[in-house]
Short mmCIF file of C-alpha atoms in Angstrom, two decimals:
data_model
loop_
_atom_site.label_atom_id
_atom_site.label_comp_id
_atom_site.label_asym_id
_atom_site.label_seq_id
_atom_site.Cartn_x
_atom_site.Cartn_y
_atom_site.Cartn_z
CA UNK O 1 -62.95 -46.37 4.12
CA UNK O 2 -64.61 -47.15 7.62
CA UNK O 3 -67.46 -44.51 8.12
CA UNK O 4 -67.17 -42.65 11.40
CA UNK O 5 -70.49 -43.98 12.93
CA UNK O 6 -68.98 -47.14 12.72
CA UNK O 7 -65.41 -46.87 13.81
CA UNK O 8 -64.70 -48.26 17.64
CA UNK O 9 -64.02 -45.29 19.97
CA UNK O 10 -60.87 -43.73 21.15
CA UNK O 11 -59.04 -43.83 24.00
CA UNK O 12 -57.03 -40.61 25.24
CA UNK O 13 -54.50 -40.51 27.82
CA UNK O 14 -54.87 -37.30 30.05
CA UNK O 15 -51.28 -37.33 32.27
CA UNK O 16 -50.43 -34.00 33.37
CA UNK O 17 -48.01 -31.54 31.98
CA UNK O 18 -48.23 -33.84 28.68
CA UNK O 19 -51.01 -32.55 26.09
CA UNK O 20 -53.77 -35.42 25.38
CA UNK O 21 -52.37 -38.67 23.64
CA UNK O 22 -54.11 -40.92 21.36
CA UNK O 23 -52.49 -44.24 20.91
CA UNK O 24 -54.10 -45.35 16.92
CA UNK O 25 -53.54 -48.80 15.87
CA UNK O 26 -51.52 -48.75 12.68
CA UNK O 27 -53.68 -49.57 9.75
CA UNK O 28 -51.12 -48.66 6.89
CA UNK O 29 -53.39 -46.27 5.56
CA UNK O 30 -53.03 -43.50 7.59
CA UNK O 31 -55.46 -41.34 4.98
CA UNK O 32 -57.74 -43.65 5.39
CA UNK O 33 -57.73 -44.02 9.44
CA UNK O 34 -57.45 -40.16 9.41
CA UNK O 35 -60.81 -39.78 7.08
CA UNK O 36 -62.72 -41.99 9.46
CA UNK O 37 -61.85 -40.54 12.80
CA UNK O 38 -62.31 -36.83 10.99
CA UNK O 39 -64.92 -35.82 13.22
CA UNK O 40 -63.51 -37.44 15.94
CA UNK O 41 -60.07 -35.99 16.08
CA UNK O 42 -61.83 -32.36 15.48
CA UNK O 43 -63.88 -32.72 18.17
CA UNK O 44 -60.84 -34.12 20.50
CA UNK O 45 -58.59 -30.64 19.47
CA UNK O 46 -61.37 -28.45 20.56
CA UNK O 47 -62.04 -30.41 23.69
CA UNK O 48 -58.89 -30.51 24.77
CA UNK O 49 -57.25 -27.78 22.83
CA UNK O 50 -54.88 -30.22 21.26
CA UNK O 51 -54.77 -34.45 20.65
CA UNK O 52 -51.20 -36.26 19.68
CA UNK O 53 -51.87 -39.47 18.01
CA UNK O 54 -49.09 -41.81 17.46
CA UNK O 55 -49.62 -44.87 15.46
CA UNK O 56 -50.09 -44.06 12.19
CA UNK O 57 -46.30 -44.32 11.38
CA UNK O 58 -46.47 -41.06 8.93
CA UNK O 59 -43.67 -41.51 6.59
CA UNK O 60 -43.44 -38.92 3.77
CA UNK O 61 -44.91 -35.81 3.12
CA UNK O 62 -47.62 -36.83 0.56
CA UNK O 63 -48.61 -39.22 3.22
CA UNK O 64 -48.92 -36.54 5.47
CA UNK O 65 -50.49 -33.98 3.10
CA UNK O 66 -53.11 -37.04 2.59
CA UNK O 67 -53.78 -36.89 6.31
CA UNK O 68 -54.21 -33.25 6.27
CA UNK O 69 -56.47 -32.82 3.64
CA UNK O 70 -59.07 -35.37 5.22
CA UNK O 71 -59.07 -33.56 8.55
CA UNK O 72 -59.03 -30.16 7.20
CA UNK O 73 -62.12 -27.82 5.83
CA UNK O 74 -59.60 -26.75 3.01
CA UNK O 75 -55.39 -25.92 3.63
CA UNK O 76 -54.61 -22.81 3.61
CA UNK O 77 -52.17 -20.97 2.07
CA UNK O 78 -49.54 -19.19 4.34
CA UNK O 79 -49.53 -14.78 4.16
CA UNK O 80 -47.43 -12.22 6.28
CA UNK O 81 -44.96 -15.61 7.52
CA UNK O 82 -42.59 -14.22 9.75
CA UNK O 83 -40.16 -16.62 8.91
CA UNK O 84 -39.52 -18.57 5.77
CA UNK O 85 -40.70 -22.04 4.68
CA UNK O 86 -40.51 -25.05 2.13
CA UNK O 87 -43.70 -25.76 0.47
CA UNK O 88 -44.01 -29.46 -0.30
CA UNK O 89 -47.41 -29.35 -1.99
CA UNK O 90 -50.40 -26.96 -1.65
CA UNK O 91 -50.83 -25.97 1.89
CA UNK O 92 -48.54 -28.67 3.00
CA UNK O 93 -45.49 -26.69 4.81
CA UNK O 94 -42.21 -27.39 6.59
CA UNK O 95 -41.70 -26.00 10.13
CA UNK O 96 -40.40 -21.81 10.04
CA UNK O 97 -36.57 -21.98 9.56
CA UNK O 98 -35.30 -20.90 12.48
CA UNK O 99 -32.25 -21.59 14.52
CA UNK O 100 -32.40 -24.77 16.02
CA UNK O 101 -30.73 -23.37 19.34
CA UNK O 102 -33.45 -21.24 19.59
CA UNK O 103 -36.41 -21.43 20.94
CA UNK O 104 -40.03 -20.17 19.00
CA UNK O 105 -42.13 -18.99 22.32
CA UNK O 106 -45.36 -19.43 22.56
CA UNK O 107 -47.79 -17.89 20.46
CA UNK O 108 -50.99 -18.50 18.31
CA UNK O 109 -49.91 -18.89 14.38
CA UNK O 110 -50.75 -15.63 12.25
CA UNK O 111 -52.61 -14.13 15.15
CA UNK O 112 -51.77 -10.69 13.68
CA UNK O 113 -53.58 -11.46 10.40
CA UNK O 114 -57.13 -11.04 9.46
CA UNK O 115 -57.41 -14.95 8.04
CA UNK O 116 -55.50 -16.82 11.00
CA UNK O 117 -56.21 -20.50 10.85
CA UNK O 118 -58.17 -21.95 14.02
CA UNK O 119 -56.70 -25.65 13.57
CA UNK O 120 -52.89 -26.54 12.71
CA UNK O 121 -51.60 -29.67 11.55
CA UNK O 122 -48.66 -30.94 12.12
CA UNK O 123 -46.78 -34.60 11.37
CA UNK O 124 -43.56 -35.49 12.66
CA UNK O 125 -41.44 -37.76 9.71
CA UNK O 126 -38.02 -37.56 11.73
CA UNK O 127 -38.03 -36.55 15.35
CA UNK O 128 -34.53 -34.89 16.55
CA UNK O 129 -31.97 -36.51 18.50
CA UNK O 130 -32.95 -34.52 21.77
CA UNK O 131 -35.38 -31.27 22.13
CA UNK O 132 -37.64 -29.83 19.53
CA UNK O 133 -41.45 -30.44 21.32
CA UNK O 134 -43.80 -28.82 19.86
CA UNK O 135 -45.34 -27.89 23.15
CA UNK O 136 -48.75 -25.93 23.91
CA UNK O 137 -50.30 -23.73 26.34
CA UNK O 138 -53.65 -23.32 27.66
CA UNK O 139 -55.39 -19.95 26.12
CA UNK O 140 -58.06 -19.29 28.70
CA UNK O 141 -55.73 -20.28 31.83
CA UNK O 142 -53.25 -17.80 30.44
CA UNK O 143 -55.50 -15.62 30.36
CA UNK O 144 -56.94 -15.83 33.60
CA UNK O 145 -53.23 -16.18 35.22
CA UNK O 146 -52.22 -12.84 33.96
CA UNK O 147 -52.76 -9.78 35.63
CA UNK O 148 -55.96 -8.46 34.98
CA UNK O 149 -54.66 -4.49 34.65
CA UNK O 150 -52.70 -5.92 31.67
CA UNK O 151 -55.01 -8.21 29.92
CA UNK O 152 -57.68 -5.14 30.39
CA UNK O 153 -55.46 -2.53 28.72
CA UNK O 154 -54.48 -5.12 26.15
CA UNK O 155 -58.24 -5.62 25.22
CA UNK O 156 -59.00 -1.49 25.38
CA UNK O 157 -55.74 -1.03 23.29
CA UNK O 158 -55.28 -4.56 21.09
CA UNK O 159 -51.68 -4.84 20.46
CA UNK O 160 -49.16 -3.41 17.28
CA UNK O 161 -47.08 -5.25 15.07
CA UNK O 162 -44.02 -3.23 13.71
CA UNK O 163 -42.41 -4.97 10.96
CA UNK O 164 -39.32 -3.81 8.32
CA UNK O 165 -38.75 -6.62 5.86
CA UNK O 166 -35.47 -7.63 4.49
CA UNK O 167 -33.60 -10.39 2.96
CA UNK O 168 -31.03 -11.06 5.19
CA UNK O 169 -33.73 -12.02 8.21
CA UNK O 170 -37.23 -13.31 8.60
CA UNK O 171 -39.35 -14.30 5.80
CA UNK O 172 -38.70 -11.95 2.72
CA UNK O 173 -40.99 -9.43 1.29
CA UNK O 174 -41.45 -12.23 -1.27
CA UNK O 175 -42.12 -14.66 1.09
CA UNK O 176 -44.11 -13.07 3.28
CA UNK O 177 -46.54 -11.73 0.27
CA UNK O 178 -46.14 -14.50 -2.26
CA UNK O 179 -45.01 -12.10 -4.66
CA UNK O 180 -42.33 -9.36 -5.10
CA UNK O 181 -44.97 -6.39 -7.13
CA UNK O 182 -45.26 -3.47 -5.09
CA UNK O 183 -48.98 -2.69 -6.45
CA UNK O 184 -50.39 -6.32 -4.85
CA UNK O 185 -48.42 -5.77 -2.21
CA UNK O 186 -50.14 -2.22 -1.49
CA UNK O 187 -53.38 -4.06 -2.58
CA UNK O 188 -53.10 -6.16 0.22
CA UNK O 189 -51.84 -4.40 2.59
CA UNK O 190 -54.79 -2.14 2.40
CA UNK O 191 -57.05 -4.74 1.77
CA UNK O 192 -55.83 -6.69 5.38
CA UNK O 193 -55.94 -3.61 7.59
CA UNK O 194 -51.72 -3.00 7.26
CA UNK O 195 -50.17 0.55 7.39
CA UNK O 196 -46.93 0.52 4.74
CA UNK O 197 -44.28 2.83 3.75
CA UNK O 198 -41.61 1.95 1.22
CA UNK O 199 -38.16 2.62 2.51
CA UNK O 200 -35.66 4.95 0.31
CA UNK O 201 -33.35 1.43 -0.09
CA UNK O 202 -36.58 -0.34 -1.13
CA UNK O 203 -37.48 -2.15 2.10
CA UNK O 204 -40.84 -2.11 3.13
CA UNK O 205 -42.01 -1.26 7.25
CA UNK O 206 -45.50 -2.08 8.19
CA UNK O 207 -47.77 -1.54 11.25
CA UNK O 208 -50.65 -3.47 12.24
CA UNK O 209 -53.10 -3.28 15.32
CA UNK O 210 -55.10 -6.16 15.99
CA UNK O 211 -57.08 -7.47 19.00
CA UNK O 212 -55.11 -9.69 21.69
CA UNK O 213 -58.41 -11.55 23.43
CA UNK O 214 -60.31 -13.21 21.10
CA UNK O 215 -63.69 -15.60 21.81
CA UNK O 216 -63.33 -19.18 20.51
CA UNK O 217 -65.57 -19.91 17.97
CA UNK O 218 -67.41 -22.65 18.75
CA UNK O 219 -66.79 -23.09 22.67
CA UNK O 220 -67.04 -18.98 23.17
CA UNK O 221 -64.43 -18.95 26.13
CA UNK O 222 -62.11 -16.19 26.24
CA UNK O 223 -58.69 -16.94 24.96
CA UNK O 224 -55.28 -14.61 25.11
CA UNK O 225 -54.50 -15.16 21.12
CA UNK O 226 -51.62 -12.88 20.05
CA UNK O 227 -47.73 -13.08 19.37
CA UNK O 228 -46.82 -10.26 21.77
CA UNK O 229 -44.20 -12.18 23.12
CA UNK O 230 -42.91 -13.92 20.93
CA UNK O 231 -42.34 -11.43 18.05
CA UNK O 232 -41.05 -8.74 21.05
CA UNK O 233 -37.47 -7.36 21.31
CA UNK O 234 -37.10 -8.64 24.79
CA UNK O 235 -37.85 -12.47 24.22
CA UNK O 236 -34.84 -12.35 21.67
CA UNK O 237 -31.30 -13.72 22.76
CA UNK O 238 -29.44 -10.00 24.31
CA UNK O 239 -26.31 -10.87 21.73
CA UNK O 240 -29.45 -11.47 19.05
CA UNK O 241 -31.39 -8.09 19.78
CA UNK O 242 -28.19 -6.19 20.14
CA UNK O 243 -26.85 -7.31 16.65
CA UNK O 244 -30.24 -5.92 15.30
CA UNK O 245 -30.22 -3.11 17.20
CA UNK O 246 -26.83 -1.63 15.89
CA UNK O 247 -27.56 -2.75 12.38
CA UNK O 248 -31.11 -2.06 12.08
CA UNK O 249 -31.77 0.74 14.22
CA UNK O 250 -34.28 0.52 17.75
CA UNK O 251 -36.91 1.26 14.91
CA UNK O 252 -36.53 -0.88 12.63
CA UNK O 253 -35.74 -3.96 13.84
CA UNK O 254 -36.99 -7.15 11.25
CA UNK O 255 -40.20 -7.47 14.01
CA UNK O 256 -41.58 -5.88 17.59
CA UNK O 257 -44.79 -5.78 19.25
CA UNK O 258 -45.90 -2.85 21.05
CA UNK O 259 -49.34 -1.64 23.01
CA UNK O 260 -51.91 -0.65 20.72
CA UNK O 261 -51.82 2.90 21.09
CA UNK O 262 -47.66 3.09 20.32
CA UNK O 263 -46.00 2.74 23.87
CA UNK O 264 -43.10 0.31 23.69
CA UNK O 265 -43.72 -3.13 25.95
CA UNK O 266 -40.81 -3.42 28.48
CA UNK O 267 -38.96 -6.28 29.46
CA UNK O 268 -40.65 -7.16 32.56
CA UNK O 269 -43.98 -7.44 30.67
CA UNK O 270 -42.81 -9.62 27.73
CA UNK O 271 -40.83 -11.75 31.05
CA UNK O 272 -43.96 -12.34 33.14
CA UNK O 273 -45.93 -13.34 29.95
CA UNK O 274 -43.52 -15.72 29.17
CA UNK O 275 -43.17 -16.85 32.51
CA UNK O 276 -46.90 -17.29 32.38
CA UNK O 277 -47.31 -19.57 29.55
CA UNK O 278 -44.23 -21.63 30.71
CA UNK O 279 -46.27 -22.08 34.04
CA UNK O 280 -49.46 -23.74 31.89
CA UNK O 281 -47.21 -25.74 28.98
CA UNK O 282 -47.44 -29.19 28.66
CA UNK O 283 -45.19 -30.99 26.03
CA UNK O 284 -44.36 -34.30 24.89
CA UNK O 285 -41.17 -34.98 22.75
CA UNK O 286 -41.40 -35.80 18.96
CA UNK O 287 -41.71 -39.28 17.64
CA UNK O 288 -41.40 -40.49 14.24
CA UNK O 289 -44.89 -40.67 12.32
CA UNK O 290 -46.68 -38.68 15.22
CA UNK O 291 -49.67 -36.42 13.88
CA UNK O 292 -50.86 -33.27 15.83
CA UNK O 293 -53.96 -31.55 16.05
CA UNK O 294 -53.73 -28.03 17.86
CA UNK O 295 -56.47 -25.34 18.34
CA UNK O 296 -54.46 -22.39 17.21
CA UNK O 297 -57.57 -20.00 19.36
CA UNK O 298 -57.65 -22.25 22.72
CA UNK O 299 -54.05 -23.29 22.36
CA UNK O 300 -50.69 -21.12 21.89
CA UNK O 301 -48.00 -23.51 20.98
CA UNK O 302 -43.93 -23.29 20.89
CA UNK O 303 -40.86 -24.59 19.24
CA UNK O 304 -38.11 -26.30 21.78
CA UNK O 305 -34.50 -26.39 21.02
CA UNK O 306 -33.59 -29.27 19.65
CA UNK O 307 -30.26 -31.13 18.10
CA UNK O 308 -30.04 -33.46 15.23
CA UNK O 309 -31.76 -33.73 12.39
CA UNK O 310 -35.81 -32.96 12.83
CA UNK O 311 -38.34 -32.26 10.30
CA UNK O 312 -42.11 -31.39 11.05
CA UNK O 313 -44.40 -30.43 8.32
CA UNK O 314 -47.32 -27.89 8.98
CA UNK O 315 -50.75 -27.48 7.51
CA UNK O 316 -53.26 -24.95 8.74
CA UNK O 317 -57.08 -24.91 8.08
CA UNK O 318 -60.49 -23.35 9.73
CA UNK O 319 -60.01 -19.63 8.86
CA UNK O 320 -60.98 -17.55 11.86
CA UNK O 321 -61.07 -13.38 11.35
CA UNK O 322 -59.54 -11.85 14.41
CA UNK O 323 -61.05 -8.21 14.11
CA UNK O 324 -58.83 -4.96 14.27
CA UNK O 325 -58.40 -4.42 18.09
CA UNK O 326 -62.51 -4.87 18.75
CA UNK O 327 -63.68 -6.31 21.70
CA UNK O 328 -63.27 -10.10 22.57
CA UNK O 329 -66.49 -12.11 20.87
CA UNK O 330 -65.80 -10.82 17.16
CA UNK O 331 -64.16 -13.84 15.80
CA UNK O 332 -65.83 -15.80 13.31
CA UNK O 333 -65.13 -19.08 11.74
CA UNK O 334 -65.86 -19.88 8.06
#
């Protein structure tokens, strides 16, 4: 295995509205190329928020889970999904399941927990017939591109996360908990900062206010890191949110973000912020074997439309501890 001091350097394309490309020279070992440009390829992510190296001709997922575990500090183990996934080995995930003529806005991956990861992984082992980028978005440019009335009250107030789990959409209670016992769940919940109430049918709603600016943890620059967007009424499909609606109820739809101190978000808000991020995206379609490094803190990332068949696997590392709506600076990486 070629020790990093001694492998040659890397060149990385910078085009705009594409995010950084790294062009590796096939090896056929991608573990192996992956364990000697560790350091490297970290380095790249936070740089540059995130680094797409194609090349290594990733095949499988236990090639791929190789890859992951030599750039991560330890996988992590997915809580409080929003959506379902297939676990190929420990910490080595399939893309959420969700609709492929949908799109996943932008967001920062389990930004609402209390142990969000600060570095995905993703590889590519079939890229779809048309669609399906995973495209990104600059954290700190969003941040400075939205109005600054709303990113102030966002940081006085943090943001809320209503959620009613069921089985018919989303991730499960199951799923979302790794197990089905009410007493961990409660455990948890109260151990994670969640407010719960058990539904007469036995569904479970939950509340949980968390902080929507967050300070990287290693660079320090302020960085809009939520999912108030993407997990809000208004970015779903009008057919989609009124099929909830009238089987659901307005308050207990399967997910909804609202201001930290209860008011709902309206449409133009959730539009402009969406409008924001589409303004500072830069994607670069899918190929076969591709690997992706993404900052989740600097970088929110999204989930195209695609057709054909398309399969991405997912690993997450780099805990960082978003704090319960405090003040931007209180994250901190283990």
């Amino acid at each position: 295995m070629p020790h990093p001091s001694s492998t040659p350097p890397l060149d990385v394309n910078l085009l705009p509205g594409m995010p950084p490309v790294l062009l590796a020279e096939p090896t056929g070992d991608a573990a192996s190329w992956a364990a000697g440009y560790r350091d490297t390829l970290r380095a790249l992510a936070v740089e540059h928020g995130a680094v797409l190296v194609r090349g290594l001709g990733l095949r499988d997922a236990h090639q791929a889970g190789a890859v992951f575990r030599h750039l991560a500090t330890g996988l992590l183990t997915e809580r409080e999904a929003f959506a379902p996934r297939r676990e190929y080995a420990d910490g080595v995930y399939s893309s959420a399941k969700w609709p492929s003529y949908q799109p996943m806005c932008m967001h920062h991956e389990l930004s609402y927990t209390l142990e969000a990861p600060g570095l995905l992984l993703f590889a590519c082992l079939t890229a779809p017939g048309s669609g399906g980028a995973t495209a990104v978005a600059d954290a700190p440019a969003v941040l400075d591109a939205l109005p600054k009335e709303l990113t102030e009250r966002f940081e006085q107030e943090g943001w809320l996360l209503t959620r009613s789990y069921n089985d018919e959409i989303g991730a499960s209670l199951t799923e979302a908990f790794g197990t089905d016992d009410r007493l961990a769940v409660e455990r948890y919940c109260r151990g994670h900062a969640i407010e719960f109430a058990w539904q007469p049918d036995g569904g479970l709603r939950t509340r949980q206010r968390r902080s929507a600016v967050l300070s990287h943890p290693v660079t320090g620059h302020r960085c809009w890191f939520n999912q108030i967007a993407f997990l809000n009424e208004w970015t779903m499909e009008p057919e989609v949110r009124e099929y909830l609606t009238d089987v659901y109820g307005a308050d207990a739809l399967p997910f909804n973000t609202r201001y930290g101190g209860g008011d709902p978000i309206g449409e133009d808000v959730v539009q402009l912020l969406n409008a924001v991020y589409e303004a500072h995206t830069a994607r670069e379609p899918w190929q076969a074997g591709d690997l992706m490094l993404v900052d989740n803190v600097r970088t929110a990332h999204s989930r195209e439309p695609y057709e054909g068949a398309r399969e991405v696997l997912v690993g997450m590392t780099d805990v960082v501890h978003p704090t319960v709506c405090a003040p931007a600076g209180e994250a901190v990486a283990s």
